[in-house]
Amino acid sequence: MPEDTSEVVGEAETLALRQENFRQYGTDVYAVRWSGGGGFGDPMRREPARIQADLESFAITPEAAREIYGAVLDEQGQVDAPATAEHRAAIRAARVAKHGVKPAPRDGALKLEATDNLALREDAAGAFWACAHCAADLGPLKANYKAACIRENAPVSASNPLVGDPARFIDDAVEFRLFCCPGCGGLIETEITVAADPVLVDIELAR
């Protein structure tokens, strides 16, 4: 039994979602792929011990541990926690340096933890969005906090290698957008959208 379709030689045919009435022969290989949800928070804040557990249970590959979680593996394939912390810090610092503008933390009382990475704070000047980790100012409450973030665009395959090429299904170009804190470089939020569409406003609070 093949473990992956990459081991099979032949003509590939992608079926539509819930496609019916297709003919399958004895020499055909029918493969169904699925994955878990994307999870919550910045993957580069996942604890090294949990990454190690994911590796040992084959939930992720060593490549995913390195590329998605920023983990450093030793020669035995074990997560090196100190080296991982250093590597992650370098990735975040590079994001901030490339952006060129590093806002100072803004003092303000914490009013709401909107997500693992986004907080609502308030000072004498009013309410504002802030990074939940370094308190960098991400703009007034009525504005889209993503406008103050470092934005990086990536192919959709970077969000999930199983999604395939969107061009098979739609004509418009699709992109994976990452919004990072300009203060500490940590990931704040992501979105997958048609490239021509404006940035999504995903949180609006009534005051």
Tab-separated table of C-alpha atoms in Angstrom:
chain	number	residue	atom	x	y	z
A	1	MET	CA	0.000	0.000	0.000
A	2	PRO	CA	1.539	3.364	-0.994
A	3	GLU	CA	1.960	5.846	1.829
A	4	ASP	CA	1.672	8.882	-0.458
A	5	THR	CA	0.474	9.647	-3.982
A	6	SER	CA	4.003	10.817	-4.832
A	7	GLU	CA	4.922	7.090	-4.930
A	8	VAL	CA	2.336	6.402	-7.641
A	9	VAL	CA	3.059	6.697	-11.372
A	10	GLY	CA	0.179	7.654	-13.639
A	11	GLU	CA	-2.191	10.430	-14.614
A	12	ALA	CA	-3.488	12.542	-11.731
A	13	GLU	CA	-7.118	13.608	-11.684
A	14	THR	CA	-8.464	15.983	-9.046
A	15	LEU	CA	-12.070	15.311	-8.079
A	16	ALA	CA	-14.484	18.043	-7.119
A	17	LEU	CA	-15.808	18.313	-3.585
A	18	ARG	CA	-18.405	15.549	-3.068
A	19	GLN	CA	-18.107	14.533	-6.727
A	20	GLU	CA	-20.314	11.575	-7.620
A	21	ASN	CA	-20.722	9.063	-10.424
A	22	PHE	CA	-17.061	8.732	-11.367
A	23	ARG	CA	-15.639	5.423	-12.510
A	24	GLN	CA	-12.799	3.797	-10.584
A	25	TYR	CA	-10.828	0.781	-11.793
A	26	GLY	CA	-8.816	-1.823	-9.953
A	27	THR	CA	-5.522	-0.180	-10.900
A	28	ASP	CA	-6.593	3.270	-9.731
A	29	VAL	CA	-5.408	4.818	-6.479
A	30	TYR	CA	-7.970	6.954	-4.663
A	31	ALA	CA	-6.459	9.366	-2.144
A	32	VAL	CA	-8.212	11.621	0.339
A	33	ARG	CA	-6.199	14.299	2.107
A	34	TRP	CA	-7.221	16.325	5.117
A	35	SER	CA	-5.621	18.330	7.848
A	36	GLY	CA	-6.443	19.809	11.213
A	37	GLY	CA	-7.324	23.423	11.819
A	38	GLY	CA	-4.777	26.176	11.737
A	39	GLY	CA	-4.874	26.644	15.489
A	40	PHE	CA	-4.653	29.903	17.406
A	41	GLY	CA	-1.802	32.280	18.063
A	42	ASP	CA	1.688	32.688	16.697
A	43	PRO	CA	3.172	29.266	15.816
A	44	MET	CA	6.590	30.582	16.832
A	45	ARG	CA	5.323	30.868	20.394
A	46	ARG	CA	4.447	27.178	20.650
A	47	GLU	CA	6.346	25.510	23.468
A	48	PRO	CA	9.323	23.383	22.325
A	49	ALA	CA	8.028	20.415	24.345
A	50	ARG	CA	4.740	20.492	22.428
A	51	ILE	CA	6.583	20.659	19.107
A	52	GLN	CA	8.626	17.648	20.182
A	53	ALA	CA	5.425	15.782	21.039
A	54	ASP	CA	3.993	16.663	17.617
A	55	LEU	CA	7.116	15.303	15.939
A	56	GLU	CA	6.999	12.066	17.901
A	57	SER	CA	3.321	11.519	17.068
A	58	PHE	CA	3.960	12.335	13.378
A	59	ALA	CA	1.480	15.232	13.569
A	60	ILE	CA	4.094	17.450	11.869
A	61	THR	CA	7.223	16.853	9.824
A	62	PRO	CA	10.713	18.066	10.758
A	63	GLU	CA	10.422	20.545	7.865
A	64	ALA	CA	7.222	21.979	9.338
A	65	ALA	CA	8.845	22.199	12.766
A	66	ARG	CA	11.607	24.321	11.270
A	67	GLU	CA	9.661	26.419	8.756
A	68	ILE	CA	6.364	27.001	10.585
A	69	TYR	CA	7.330	26.825	14.246
A	70	GLY	CA	10.855	28.200	13.954
A	71	ALA	CA	12.241	25.184	15.811
A	72	VAL	CA	15.885	24.158	15.715
A	73	LEU	CA	16.455	20.387	15.719
A	74	ASP	CA	19.664	18.693	16.810
A	75	GLU	CA	21.320	15.754	15.038
A	76	GLN	CA	18.944	13.325	16.774
A	77	GLY	CA	15.870	15.245	15.605
A	78	GLN	CA	15.161	16.632	19.079
A	79	VAL	CA	14.006	20.225	19.567
A	80	ASP	CA	16.844	22.333	20.971
A	81	ALA	CA	14.927	24.789	23.180
A	82	PRO	CA	17.678	27.420	23.723
A	83	ALA	CA	18.647	27.408	20.029
A	84	THR	CA	14.966	27.625	19.065
A	85	ALA	CA	14.444	30.694	21.244
A	86	GLU	CA	17.495	32.358	19.697
A	87	HIS	CA	16.385	31.514	16.152
A	88	ARG	CA	12.874	32.815	16.719
A	89	ALA	CA	14.201	36.061	18.171
A	90	ALA	CA	16.358	36.530	15.071
A	91	ILE	CA	13.357	36.004	12.771
A	92	ARG	CA	11.295	38.588	14.655
A	93	ALA	CA	14.172	41.066	14.738
A	94	ALA	CA	14.646	40.715	10.977
A	95	ARG	CA	10.970	41.529	10.408
A	96	VAL	CA	11.215	44.689	12.485
A	97	ALA	CA	14.484	45.763	10.853
A	98	LYS	CA	13.035	45.294	7.370
A	99	HIS	CA	10.014	47.378	8.321
A	100	GLY	CA	12.256	50.226	9.411
A	101	VAL	CA	9.920	51.847	11.958
A	102	LYS	CA	9.702	50.477	15.497
A	103	PRO	CA	6.999	52.147	17.619
A	104	ALA	CA	7.547	52.605	21.321
A	105	PRO	CA	5.267	50.792	23.749
A	106	ARG	CA	2.310	52.922	24.770
A	107	ASP	CA	1.253	52.869	28.384
A	108	GLY	CA	-2.394	52.124	28.914
A	109	ALA	CA	-4.654	50.008	31.049
A	110	LEU	CA	-5.528	46.623	29.610
A	111	LYS	CA	-9.255	46.541	28.805
A	112	LEU	CA	-9.631	43.453	26.641
A	113	GLU	CA	-7.573	40.548	25.347
A	114	ALA	CA	-9.117	40.366	21.868
A	115	THR	CA	-6.917	37.442	20.767
A	116	ASP	CA	-3.738	35.739	21.954
A	117	ASN	CA	-1.771	38.447	20.159
A	118	LEU	CA	-4.038	41.515	20.134
A	119	ALA	CA	-5.108	43.623	23.099
A	120	LEU	CA	-7.290	46.640	23.636
A	121	ARG	CA	-5.745	49.241	25.930
A	122	GLU	CA	-6.831	52.685	27.055
A	123	ASP	CA	-4.992	55.761	28.310
A	124	ALA	CA	-5.854	59.434	28.704
A	125	ALA	CA	-5.855	59.878	24.920
A	126	GLY	CA	-8.381	57.108	24.376
A	127	ALA	CA	-8.679	53.442	23.482
A	128	PHE	CA	-6.214	51.813	21.104
A	129	TRP	CA	-5.159	48.458	19.715
A	130	ALA	CA	-1.869	47.086	21.007
A	131	CYS	CA	0.330	44.043	20.667
A	132	ALA	CA	-0.549	41.657	23.474
A	133	HIS	CA	3.125	40.823	23.988
A	134	CYS	CA	5.028	44.127	23.808
A	135	ALA	CA	2.206	46.730	24.029
A	136	ALA	CA	3.245	48.387	20.752
A	137	ASP	CA	0.620	50.884	19.588
A	138	LEU	CA	-1.399	49.483	16.642
A	139	GLY	CA	-3.691	52.453	16.170
A	140	PRO	CA	-6.997	53.790	17.478
A	141	LEU	CA	-9.894	51.493	18.208
A	142	LYS	CA	-11.924	52.717	15.215
A	143	ALA	CA	-9.078	51.923	12.788
A	144	ASN	CA	-8.059	48.559	11.377
A	145	TYR	CA	-5.116	47.444	13.511
A	146	LYS	CA	-3.671	45.585	10.511
A	147	ALA	CA	-2.797	48.923	8.889
A	148	ALA	CA	-0.208	49.468	11.626
A	149	CYS	CA	1.275	45.983	11.291
A	150	ILE	CA	4.151	44.706	9.199
A	151	ARG	CA	2.512	42.926	6.281
A	152	GLU	CA	4.090	39.979	4.519
A	153	ASN	CA	2.480	38.210	1.554
A	154	ALA	CA	3.074	34.520	0.923
A	155	PRO	CA	1.656	31.842	-1.384
A	156	VAL	CA	-1.407	30.026	-0.065
A	157	SER	CA	0.674	26.833	0.161
A	158	ALA	CA	2.537	28.460	3.069
A	159	SER	CA	-0.662	28.273	5.123
A	160	ASN	CA	-1.251	24.604	4.364
A	161	PRO	CA	0.698	22.440	1.908
A	162	LEU	CA	-2.411	20.355	1.182
A	163	VAL	CA	-4.542	23.162	-0.242
A	164	GLY	CA	-2.911	22.933	-3.665
A	165	ASP	CA	-2.978	25.584	-6.347
A	166	PRO	CA	-6.053	27.860	-6.079
A	167	ALA	CA	-5.853	28.416	-9.862
A	168	ARG	CA	-7.442	24.989	-10.261
A	169	PHE	CA	-10.656	26.355	-8.822
A	170	ILE	CA	-10.842	30.142	-9.301
A	171	ASP	CA	-9.496	32.650	-11.813
A	172	ASP	CA	-8.409	35.353	-9.360
A	173	ALA	CA	-4.989	35.305	-7.720
A	174	VAL	CA	-5.114	34.337	-4.040
A	175	GLU	CA	-2.610	35.282	-1.359
A	176	PHE	CA	-1.798	34.450	2.236
A	177	ARG	CA	-1.286	37.637	4.240
A	178	LEU	CA	0.618	37.751	7.522
A	179	PHE	CA	0.362	40.774	9.825
A	180	CYS	CA	3.177	41.129	12.355
A	181	CYS	CA	3.828	43.510	15.222
A	182	PRO	CA	6.130	46.407	14.230
A	183	GLY	CA	7.456	46.484	17.789
A	184	CYS	CA	8.472	42.893	18.538
A	185	GLY	CA	7.962	41.204	15.149
A	186	GLY	CA	5.525	38.616	16.501
A	187	LEU	CA	2.653	37.388	14.380
A	188	ILE	CA	-0.628	39.180	15.126
A	189	GLU	CA	-3.046	37.762	12.533
A	190	THR	CA	-3.316	36.122	9.110
A	191	GLU	CA	-5.856	36.041	6.315
A	192	ILE	CA	-6.300	34.227	3.011
A	193	THR	CA	-8.001	36.342	0.373
A	194	VAL	CA	-8.228	37.297	-3.277
A	195	ALA	CA	-5.135	39.413	-3.922
A	196	ALA	CA	-7.162	42.315	-5.307
A	197	ASP	CA	-9.392	42.546	-2.226
A	198	PRO	CA	-8.699	45.099	0.515
A	199	VAL	CA	-7.384	44.049	3.892
A	200	LEU	CA	-10.099	42.354	5.926
A	201	VAL	CA	-11.494	44.184	8.946
A	202	ASP	CA	-12.006	41.195	11.204
A	203	ILE	CA	-12.693	42.921	14.545
A	204	GLU	CA	-15.017	45.842	15.226
A	205	LEU	CA	-16.039	46.823	18.728
A	206	ALA	CA	-18.876	49.136	19.713
A	207	ARG	CA	-17.977	51.755	22.317
